[in-house]
Short mmCIF file of C-alpha atoms in Angstrom, two decimals:
data_model
loop_
_atom_site.label_atom_id
_atom_site.label_comp_id
_atom_site.label_asym_id
_atom_site.label_seq_id
_atom_site.Cartn_x
_atom_site.Cartn_y
_atom_site.Cartn_z
CA MET A 772 0.05 0.09 0.01
CA ASN A 773 1.59 3.38 -1.03
CA GLU A 774 1.79 6.22 1.37
CA ALA A 775 -1.25 8.10 0.33
CA ALA A 776 -3.51 5.07 0.69
CA ARG A 777 -2.05 4.25 4.01
CA HIS A 778 -2.78 7.77 5.18
CA LEU A 779 -6.37 7.77 3.92
CA ALA A 780 -6.87 4.29 5.72
CA LEU A 781 -5.62 5.99 8.90
CA LEU A 782 -7.91 8.88 8.47
CA THR A 783 -10.80 6.76 7.96
CA ARG A 784 -9.83 4.52 10.81
CA THR A 785 -9.37 7.72 13.04
CA THR A 786 -12.97 9.03 12.01
CA GLU A 787 -14.33 5.48 12.95
CA VAL A 788 -12.53 5.65 16.31
CA VAL A 789 -13.63 9.34 17.07
CA ASN A 790 -17.14 8.43 16.40
CA SER A 791 -17.35 5.18 18.05
CA SER A 792 -17.84 6.53 21.59
CA LEU A 793 -18.79 9.52 23.57
CA ASP A 794 -16.50 8.41 26.31
CA LEU A 795 -13.68 11.00 25.91
CA GLN A 796 -10.92 8.91 27.83
CA GLU A 797 -11.79 5.90 25.61
CA VAL A 798 -11.44 7.82 22.50
CA LEU A 799 -8.04 9.52 23.59
CA GLU A 800 -6.54 6.03 24.34
CA ALA A 801 -7.81 4.49 21.09
CA ILE A 802 -6.40 7.51 19.22
CA ALA A 803 -2.98 7.22 20.84
CA HIS A 804 -2.86 3.59 19.76
CA GLU A 805 -4.09 4.10 16.23
CA VAL A 806 -1.72 6.91 15.47
CA ALA A 807 1.46 5.14 16.77
CA ALA A 808 0.56 2.08 14.96
CA ALA A 809 -0.24 3.81 11.56
CA LEU A 810 2.81 6.09 11.78
CA ALA A 811 5.22 3.44 12.84
CA THR A 812 6.23 5.44 15.96
CA ASP A 813 7.41 4.01 19.27
CA ALA A 814 5.18 6.17 21.34
CA CYS A 815 2.21 8.66 21.21
CA PHE A 816 1.16 11.23 23.78
CA VAL A 817 -2.23 12.84 24.03
CA TYR A 818 -2.75 16.17 26.08
CA LEU A 819 -5.92 17.94 27.21
CA TYR A 820 -5.99 21.68 27.51
CA ASP A 821 -7.37 22.73 31.11
CA GLU A 822 -8.47 26.25 30.27
CA ARG A 823 -8.95 27.27 33.87
CA ALA A 824 -5.30 26.41 34.84
CA ASP A 825 -3.78 27.22 31.28
CA GLU A 826 -2.15 23.87 31.37
CA LEU A 827 -1.79 20.80 29.13
CA VAL A 828 -2.72 17.56 31.03
CA LEU A 829 -1.51 14.12 29.71
CA ARG A 830 -4.60 12.01 29.32
CA ALA A 831 -3.44 9.05 27.12
CA THR A 832 -0.25 7.36 26.09
CA HIS A 833 0.94 4.41 23.96
CA GLY A 834 4.38 2.69 23.82
CA THR A 835 5.23 4.05 27.49
CA ARG A 836 3.43 4.73 30.77
CA ILE A 837 3.17 7.20 33.54
CA GLU A 838 5.27 5.50 36.31
CA ASP A 839 3.45 7.41 39.16
CA ALA A 840 -0.24 6.88 38.15
CA THR A 841 -1.37 9.45 41.00
CA SER A 842 0.31 12.41 39.18
CA ALA A 843 -0.56 13.01 35.64
CA PRO A 844 2.05 15.33 33.99
CA ARG A 845 0.94 18.81 33.31
CA MET A 846 2.66 21.76 31.58
CA ARG A 847 1.78 25.43 31.04
CA SER A 848 0.83 26.34 27.47
CA GLY A 849 3.96 27.51 25.86
CA VAL A 850 6.27 25.34 28.12
CA GLY A 851 7.91 22.30 26.55
CA ILE A 852 8.00 21.35 22.85
CA THR A 853 4.33 20.22 22.88
CA GLY A 854 3.39 23.27 24.94
CA VAL A 855 5.05 25.55 22.41
CA ALA A 856 3.29 23.82 19.52
CA ALA A 857 -0.09 24.25 21.32
CA ALA A 858 0.57 27.98 22.26
CA GLU A 859 1.68 28.84 18.69
CA ARG A 860 -1.04 26.61 17.01
CA THR A 861 1.52 25.21 14.79
CA PRO A 862 3.25 21.84 14.28
CA ILE A 863 6.91 21.34 15.65
CA MET A 864 9.05 18.57 14.35
CA ILE A 865 12.70 17.71 15.66
CA PRO A 866 14.19 14.73 13.96
CA ALA A 867 16.98 13.98 16.57
CA GLY A 868 18.15 14.90 20.02
CA ALA A 869 14.65 16.17 20.93
CA HIS A 870 15.52 15.94 24.56
CA LEU A 871 18.47 18.36 24.23
CA ASP A 872 16.16 21.05 22.60
CA PRO A 873 15.95 24.06 25.06
CA ARG A 874 12.32 23.98 24.77
CA PHE A 875 12.26 20.48 26.14
CA LYS A 876 10.51 19.85 29.42
CA ALA A 877 11.33 16.62 31.51
CA PHE A 878 8.96 14.83 33.77
CA PRO A 879 10.18 12.61 36.57
CA ASN A 880 7.52 9.98 35.91
CA LEU A 881 7.91 9.94 32.14
CA ARG A 882 11.00 8.37 30.36
CA GLU A 883 11.03 10.79 27.40
CA ASP A 884 14.88 11.23 27.14
CA GLU A 885 14.99 7.74 25.47
CA TYR A 886 13.41 9.10 22.37
CA GLU A 887 15.20 10.98 19.61
CA SER A 888 12.54 12.53 17.42
CA ILE A 889 9.30 14.18 18.16
CA LEU A 890 6.50 15.55 15.98
CA ALA A 891 3.99 17.62 18.09
CA VAL A 892 0.75 19.22 16.77
CA PRO A 893 -1.89 21.34 18.44
CA ILE A 894 -5.55 19.97 18.77
CA LEU A 895 -7.76 22.56 17.67
CA ALA A 896 -11.76 22.88 17.18
CA ARG A 897 -13.00 25.85 15.33
CA GLU A 898 -9.61 27.57 16.17
CA VAL A 899 -10.02 26.94 19.87
CA LEU A 900 -7.32 25.04 21.53
CA GLU A 901 -8.52 21.73 22.91
CA GLY A 902 -5.06 19.96 23.51
CA ALA A 903 -2.14 18.73 21.77
CA LEU A 904 -0.49 15.40 20.63
CA ASN A 905 2.96 14.14 19.72
CA VAL A 906 4.44 10.93 18.38
CA ARG A 907 7.91 9.87 19.29
CA THR A 908 10.56 7.45 17.87
CA ARG A 909 13.80 5.94 19.74
CA GLU A 910 15.74 6.35 16.43
CA PRO A 911 16.40 9.66 14.76
CA ARG A 912 13.47 10.25 12.16
CA ALA A 913 12.60 13.23 10.03
CA PHE A 914 8.71 13.33 9.57
CA THR A 915 7.71 14.16 5.92
CA ASP A 916 5.29 16.99 5.03
CA ALA A 917 2.64 14.43 4.24
CA GLU A 918 3.11 12.82 7.81
CA ILE A 919 2.84 16.20 9.43
CA GLY A 920 -0.28 17.12 7.44
CA LEU A 921 -1.71 13.70 8.38
CA LEU A 922 -1.13 14.11 11.95
CA THR A 923 -2.55 17.65 11.86
CA SER A 924 -5.71 16.18 10.23
CA ILE A 925 -5.96 13.54 12.90
CA ALA A 926 -5.60 16.36 15.54
CA SER A 927 -8.60 18.13 13.98
CA GLN A 928 -10.72 14.95 14.13
CA VAL A 929 -9.67 14.54 17.79
CA GLY A 930 -10.60 18.25 18.39
CA GLN A 931 -14.16 17.52 17.10
CA SER A 932 -14.34 14.44 19.26
CA ILE A 933 -13.32 16.48 22.50
CA GLU A 934 -15.80 19.22 21.60
CA HIS A 935 -18.58 16.55 21.25
CA ALA A 936 -17.56 14.70 24.46
CA LYS A 937 -17.59 18.11 26.32
CA LEU A 938 -21.04 18.80 25.14
CA TYR A 939 -22.16 15.34 26.01
CA ALA A 940 -20.50 15.51 29.46
CA GLN A 941 -22.07 18.79 30.14
CA ALA A 942 -25.70 17.49 29.14
CA ARG A 943 -25.05 14.39 31.13
CA ARG A 944 -23.98 16.59 33.98
CA ARG A 945 -27.12 18.74 33.69
CA VAL A 946 -29.18 15.53 33.71
CA ASP A 947 -27.51 14.42 36.84
CA GLU A 948 -28.06 17.89 38.54
CA LEU A 949 -31.78 17.80 37.60
CA GLU A 950 -32.23 14.34 38.91
CA ALA A 951 -30.34 15.15 42.11
CA LEU A 952 -32.47 18.35 42.75
CA ALA A 953 -35.39 16.39 41.99
CA ARG A 954 -34.66 13.73 44.71
CA ILE A 955 -34.00 16.54 47.12
CA SER A 956 -37.02 18.44 46.16
CA GLU A 957 -39.32 15.08 46.54
CA ALA A 958 -37.64 14.41 49.82
CA VAL A 959 -38.35 17.91 51.24
CA SER A 960 -41.85 18.12 50.04
CA GLU A 961 -42.85 14.50 51.25
CA SER A 962 -41.22 14.47 54.58
CA LEU A 963 -42.92 16.06 57.60
CA TYR A 964 -39.66 15.81 59.47
CA LEU A 965 -36.71 18.03 59.28
CA GLU A 966 -34.16 15.48 60.03
CA GLU A 967 -35.37 13.12 57.14
CA SER A 968 -35.29 16.13 54.58
CA LEU A 969 -31.60 17.15 55.90
CA GLU A 970 -30.57 13.36 55.72
CA ALA A 971 -31.78 13.28 52.00
CA ILE A 972 -30.10 16.60 51.13
CA VAL A 973 -26.67 15.43 52.53
CA ARG A 974 -26.88 12.00 51.11
CA THR A 975 -27.83 13.09 47.73
CA THR A 976 -25.05 15.72 47.93
CA VAL A 977 -22.40 13.18 48.63
CA GLY A 978 -23.64 10.88 45.70
CA SER A 979 -24.12 13.57 43.07
CA LEU A 980 -20.69 15.11 43.66
CA HIS A 981 -18.81 12.04 44.36
CA ALA A 982 -18.02 13.66 47.76
CA THR A 983 -16.15 12.01 50.85
CA GLY A 984 -18.48 13.68 53.22
CA ALA A 985 -21.03 16.56 53.81
CA ALA A 986 -23.17 18.16 56.56
CA VAL A 987 -25.50 20.73 57.32
CA VAL A 988 -24.36 23.28 60.11
CA LEU A 989 -27.12 25.30 61.84
CA GLU A 990 -26.58 29.06 62.58
CA GLU A 991 -25.89 28.25 66.30
CA GLY A 992 -23.07 25.90 65.20
CA ARG A 993 -24.76 22.68 65.80
CA ILE A 994 -24.21 19.99 63.15
CA ALA A 995 -27.67 18.89 62.12
CA TRP A 996 -26.80 16.05 60.01
CA PRO A 997 -23.08 14.78 59.24
CA GLU A 998 -22.19 12.14 56.70
CA GLY A 999 -18.92 10.54 55.51
CA ARG A 1000 -15.43 11.98 56.28
CA ALA A 1001 -13.25 14.85 55.57
CA GLY A 1002 -11.45 15.29 52.34
CA ALA A 1003 -8.40 17.08 50.94
CA HIS A 1004 -10.76 19.90 49.44
CA ALA A 1005 -13.74 21.58 51.25
CA VAL A 1006 -16.56 24.14 50.35
CA ARG A 1007 -18.70 25.91 52.74
CA LEU A 1008 -21.97 27.42 51.15
CA PRO A 1009 -24.27 29.64 53.27
CA LEU A 1010 -27.80 28.68 53.51
CA ARG A 1011 -29.80 31.92 53.08
CA TRP A 1012 -33.50 32.59 53.62
CA ARG A 1013 -34.92 36.10 52.80
CA GLY A 1014 -31.46 37.63 52.98
CA ARG A 1015 -30.62 35.97 56.46
CA GLU A 1016 -28.00 33.36 56.82
CA ILE A 1017 -29.51 30.33 58.73
CA GLY A 1018 -26.70 27.74 58.29
CA GLU A 1019 -24.12 26.23 56.13
CA LEU A 1020 -23.58 23.21 53.74
CA VAL A 1021 -20.20 21.97 54.08
CA VAL A 1022 -19.01 19.45 51.51
CA ASP A 1023 -15.72 17.58 51.31
CA ARG A 1024 -14.00 15.77 48.42
CA ASP A 1025 -10.59 14.51 47.67
CA THR A 1026 -10.36 16.25 44.22
CA PRO A 1027 -11.03 19.90 43.70
CA PHE A 1028 -14.39 21.34 42.87
CA SER A 1029 -15.01 22.65 39.33
CA ASP A 1030 -17.29 25.58 38.59
CA ASP A 1031 -20.08 23.20 37.39
CA ASP A 1032 -19.84 21.46 40.94
CA ARG A 1033 -20.16 24.90 42.68
CA GLN A 1034 -23.21 25.69 40.51
CA LEU A 1035 -24.87 22.44 41.64
CA LEU A 1036 -23.95 22.84 45.21
CA ASP A 1037 -25.49 26.67 45.01
CA ALA A 1038 -28.80 24.87 43.94
CA ILE A 1039 -28.51 22.29 46.66
CA ALA A 1040 -27.84 24.97 49.24
CA ASN A 1041 -31.04 26.83 48.11
CA GLN A 1042 -33.09 23.69 48.64
CA ALA A 1043 -31.43 22.99 51.91
CA ALA A 1044 -32.28 26.53 53.10
CA VAL A 1045 -35.99 25.99 52.02
CA ALA A 1046 -36.07 22.62 53.79
CA LEU A 1047 -34.52 24.08 56.96
CA GLU A 1048 -36.83 27.05 57.22
CA HIS A 1049 -40.04 24.97 56.31
CA GLY A 1050 -38.99 22.47 58.94
CA ARG A 1051 -38.47 24.97 61.50
CA MET A 1052 -41.92 26.55 60.68
CA ALA A 1053 -43.56 23.21 60.99
CA LEU A 1054 -41.74 22.70 64.17
CA ARG A 1055 -42.84 26.03 65.49
CA GLY A 1056 -46.53 25.17 64.64
CA VAL A 1057 -46.14 21.81 66.47
CA LEU A 1058 -44.60 23.47 69.42
CA ALA A 1059 -47.26 26.33 69.53
CA GLN A 1060 -49.84 23.58 69.62
CA GLU A 1061 -48.15 21.61 72.49
CA ILE A 1062 -47.75 24.83 74.57
CA HIS A 1063 -51.28 25.70 74.01
CA HIS A 1064 -52.39 22.25 75.13
CA ARG A 1065 -50.10 22.43 78.22
CA VAL A 1066 -51.14 25.96 79.17
CA LYS A 1067 -54.86 24.93 78.69
CA ASN A 1068 -54.58 21.90 80.94
CA ASN A 1069 -52.61 23.93 83.53
CA LEU A 1070 -55.21 26.77 83.73
CA GLN A 1071 -58.02 24.06 84.05
CA THR A 1072 -56.02 22.48 86.98
CA VAL A 1073 -55.73 25.86 88.52
CA ALA A 1074 -59.36 26.43 88.17
CA SER A 1075 -60.31 23.13 89.67
CA LEU A 1076 -58.00 23.75 92.72
CA LEU A 1077 -59.54 27.26 93.31
CA ARG A 1078 -63.11 25.87 93.14
CA LEU A 1079 -62.11 23.03 95.51
CA GLN A 1080 -60.45 25.66 97.79
CA ALA A 1081 -63.69 27.92 97.63
CA ARG A 1082 -66.00 25.04 98.64
CA ALA A 1083 -64.22 24.62 102.02
CA ASP A 1084 -66.16 25.31 105.01
CA VAL A 1085 -63.71 27.55 106.92
CA VAL A 1086 -61.45 29.56 104.77
CA ASP A 1087 -58.62 31.63 105.90
CA PRO A 1088 -58.24 34.11 103.03
CA GLN A 1089 -54.64 34.68 103.62
CA LYS A 1090 -53.57 31.06 103.70
CA ALA A 1091 -55.97 30.17 100.87
CA LEU A 1092 -54.17 32.69 98.60
CA GLY A 1093 -50.76 31.38 99.86
CA ASP A 1094 -51.76 27.67 99.06
CA SER A 1095 -52.96 28.81 95.61
CA VAL A 1096 -49.70 30.62 94.76
CA ASN A 1097 -47.69 27.44 95.81
CA ARG A 1098 -49.85 25.33 93.61
CA ILE A 1099 -49.59 27.53 90.63
CA LEU A 1100 -45.75 27.73 91.07
CA ALA A 1101 -45.59 23.95 91.34
CA ILE A 1102 -47.40 23.67 87.86
CA ALA A 1103 -45.29 26.36 86.53
CA ALA A 1104 -41.98 24.46 87.55
CA VAL A 1105 -43.22 21.39 85.73
CA HIS A 1106 -43.89 23.42 82.55
CA GLU A 1107 -40.40 25.13 82.92
CA GLU A 1108 -38.75 21.71 83.09
CA LEU A 1109 -40.62 20.52 79.96
CA THR A 1110 -39.46 23.64 78.25
CA GLU A 1111 -35.84 23.49 79.21
CA HIS A 1112 -35.44 19.80 78.27
CA ARG A 1113 -37.61 20.18 75.00
CA GLU A 1114 -39.16 16.77 75.72
CA ASP A 1115 -42.39 15.36 77.03
CA VAL A 1116 -40.95 13.80 80.29
CA VAL A 1117 -39.71 15.34 83.38
CA ASP A 1118 -36.85 14.28 85.71
CA LEU A 1119 -38.63 13.92 89.00
CA ALA A 1120 -35.25 14.38 91.00
CA GLU A 1121 -34.78 17.82 89.45
CA LEU A 1122 -38.40 18.77 89.83
CA VAL A 1123 -38.79 17.93 93.40
CA ASP A 1124 -35.40 19.59 94.29
CA ARG A 1125 -36.59 22.84 92.59
CA LEU A 1126 -39.88 22.74 94.46
CA ARG A 1127 -38.18 22.05 97.70
CA ALA A 1128 -35.81 25.13 97.31
CA MET A 1129 -38.79 27.22 96.47
CA LEU A 1130 -41.05 26.16 99.25
CA VAL A 1131 -38.28 26.06 101.92
CA GLN A 1132 -37.40 29.75 101.06
CA GLY A 1133 -40.96 30.98 100.80
CA LEU A 1134 -42.65 29.32 103.74
CA VAL A 1135 -40.23 28.75 106.67
CA ALA A 1136 -36.64 29.52 107.80
CA GLY A 1137 -34.46 27.65 110.33
CA LYS A 1138 -35.82 24.07 109.74
CA GLN A 1139 -33.57 21.28 108.61
CA VAL A 1140 -34.86 19.86 105.36
CA VAL A 1141 -32.85 16.88 103.93
CA ALA A 1142 -33.52 15.05 100.49
CA GLU A 1143 -32.30 11.82 98.92
CA LEU A 1144 -33.50 11.79 95.31
CA THR A 1145 -33.02 9.01 92.68
CA PRO A 1146 -33.49 10.30 89.06
CA VAL A 1147 -36.84 9.25 87.78
CA GLU A 1148 -38.46 10.21 84.39
CA LEU A 1149 -42.14 10.95 84.31
CA ALA A 1150 -44.50 12.19 81.40
CA GLY A 1151 -45.48 15.76 81.69
CA GLN A 1152 -49.21 15.58 82.80
CA ARG A 1153 -48.40 13.07 85.57
CA ALA A 1154 -45.45 15.19 86.76
CA THR A 1155 -47.82 18.11 87.21
CA ALA A 1156 -49.97 15.92 89.38
CA LEU A 1157 -46.83 14.74 91.37
CA ALA A 1158 -45.68 18.34 91.81
CA LEU A 1159 -48.81 19.44 93.28
CA VAL A 1160 -48.85 16.36 95.58
CA PHE A 1161 -45.38 17.00 96.73
CA SER A 1162 -46.07 20.73 97.16
CA GLU A 1163 -49.05 19.98 99.53
CA LEU A 1164 -47.18 17.29 101.49
CA LEU A 1165 -43.99 19.46 101.91
CA SER A 1166 -46.00 22.62 102.85
CA ASN A 1167 -47.85 20.51 105.56
CA ALA A 1168 -44.68 19.25 107.01
CA LEU A 1169 -43.09 22.76 106.96
CA GLU A 1170 -46.02 24.46 108.65
CA HIS A 1171 -47.18 21.70 111.11
CA GLY A 1172 -44.10 19.48 111.43
CA GLY A 1173 -41.22 19.37 113.65
CA GLU A 1174 -37.72 20.93 113.20
CA ARG A 1175 -36.58 18.31 110.70
CA VAL A 1176 -38.06 17.16 107.37
CA SER A 1177 -36.76 14.54 105.14
CA ILE A 1178 -37.60 13.91 101.41
CA THR A 1179 -37.02 10.55 99.77
CA LEU A 1180 -37.59 9.80 96.05
CA SER A 1181 -36.83 6.17 95.17
CA VAL A 1182 -37.71 3.44 92.71
CA HIS A 1183 -38.88 -0.01 94.20
CA GLY A 1184 -39.61 -2.44 91.42
CA PRO A 1185 -42.20 -1.07 89.03
CA ASP A 1186 -43.19 1.78 91.46
CA VAL A 1187 -41.90 5.13 92.34
CA VAL A 1188 -42.14 5.99 95.94
CA LEU A 1189 -41.98 9.45 97.24
CA VAL A 1190 -41.87 10.04 101.03
CA VAL A 1191 -42.08 13.30 103.08
CA ALA A 1192 -41.66 12.86 106.75
CA ASP A 1193 -41.32 15.14 109.73
CA ASP A 1194 -40.63 14.77 113.35
CA GLY A 1195 -43.59 16.84 114.42
CA SER A 1196 -46.70 15.86 116.66
CA GLY A 1197 -48.28 13.55 114.18
CA LEU A 1198 -51.29 13.41 111.75
CA GLY A 1199 -53.51 15.97 113.71
CA SER A 1200 -55.90 18.01 111.57
CA ALA A 1201 -53.54 17.94 108.51
CA GLY A 1202 -55.18 14.89 107.16
CA GLU A 1203 -58.47 16.50 106.85
CA GLY A 1204 -57.83 19.85 105.13
CA THR A 1205 -58.44 20.96 101.57
CA GLY A 1206 -54.75 20.25 100.62
CA MET A 1207 -54.99 16.58 101.62
CA SER A 1208 -58.21 16.22 99.76
CA ILE A 1209 -56.34 17.43 96.66
CA VAL A 1210 -53.52 14.97 97.34
CA ARG A 1211 -55.85 12.14 97.59
CA ALA A 1212 -57.60 12.88 94.48
CA LEU A 1213 -54.50 13.43 92.53
CA VAL A 1214 -52.76 10.28 93.77
CA ARG A 1215 -55.80 8.15 92.94
CA ASP A 1216 -57.08 9.69 89.83
CA GLU A 1217 -53.73 10.96 87.99
CA LEU A 1218 -50.93 8.79 89.42
CA ARG A 1219 -53.04 5.66 89.77
CA GLY A 1220 -51.21 5.13 93.05
CA THR A 1221 -51.75 4.92 96.79
CA LEU A 1222 -51.39 7.37 99.66
CA ASP A 1223 -50.25 6.14 103.21
CA LEU A 1224 -50.23 8.44 106.13
CA VAL A 1225 -48.47 7.34 109.28
CA GLY A 1226 -48.88 9.58 112.38
CA ARG A 1227 -46.53 7.89 114.86
CA ASP A 1228 -43.35 9.80 116.06
CA GLY A 1229 -44.13 12.53 113.56
CA LEU A 1230 -45.86 12.37 110.16
CA ARG A 1231 -44.87 10.12 107.31
CA ALA A 1232 -46.63 10.52 104.03
CA GLU A 1233 -45.78 7.88 101.33
CA VAL A 1234 -46.98 8.10 97.73
CA ARG A 1235 -46.45 4.95 95.70
CA PHE A 1236 -47.52 4.82 91.96
CA PRO A 1237 -46.32 2.88 88.83
CA ALA A 1238 -43.55 4.56 86.81
#
């Protein structure tokens, strides 16, 4: 086969290779093999142009290999023989001693000094630089004008392939972005729980950007949802709602983030801000309903206590008012405990200790009050009943008991046991007043428990109820 026919066959084969796949890496590796084989060269190097960095990056080789695969050779446009060919948009041919040329650039993980000749041409697509390629031989060789023209034509074909592959990659990336945003939008709109929405956002972010980890950080610094691990590169995107920053989306990756990655992250951050604010609005609505429910129940309890106090045969107005204040403060203490812990359960040890301090300070001075309290959790409504029971029992002990009052809160099997004891004169009239009527009713109806009063050597009141 004569040279012209051989060159035509190579161009035909190159066109077939270029059109065979939209996978750019696959095309570049096939081109390196076909060119080296058709031109009978010992090696072929194909570089892509990174416009952001203004660098040529080695992407495919034939006849040699990159010894350190973790570090692809890169060179600035205009640096090295191939870099000069790319910068000047013209072929460069050196028949012998190419590694001695002053424009030669050596890479520690490429054995290029074993080649004598080089033919380097730019890869252009519509006059736009897309990369460069070169062929090398170990023996000196002067490439003909026909071979230079052939390699230039091949580079033009490769340029078109690179352009098409970039367009395909952009379209594919756009589809991936839309799919990721659709998944996030669906999760945000379907989930009633903020944690589920944030989990979907973080996991979709990790998957879509091949990130090593991500997290949503709230404005107070709390990490709402962490996933994965830290990477060599990280971006922090503010979550903004109506001009106010309400948190951050933090994403880590072992490779740098491109401009396209950052555009996708901006869109995800907008979705995260919407999810965060909507979740908070829903939570505020739930909390408002819960607070309304609790306040309503508490006011009904206060009204019932006042009505019961009003039906007493003999009423001391001043004492009745003081008792009512203590009962209201007991209810308020339960509400405060629930609000502080943001849960629907109360630690009885904390509640009893808080009420003890309040009543001792308000009712009496000089008495010895000791407490031994075991932490026990109780639901809010039952905690309110226990607070009222304890307030009545301790008030009685402080007003009518001796010099020493002991309080014990403990757990016995399935039951909680509260004991208030004093060293006074015993039961007396304390067991018949309005306060004790309230205690009996609350223990029986709200706590589903029992009340035992023992008037020997002082008064010992024991309340036992299921935990």
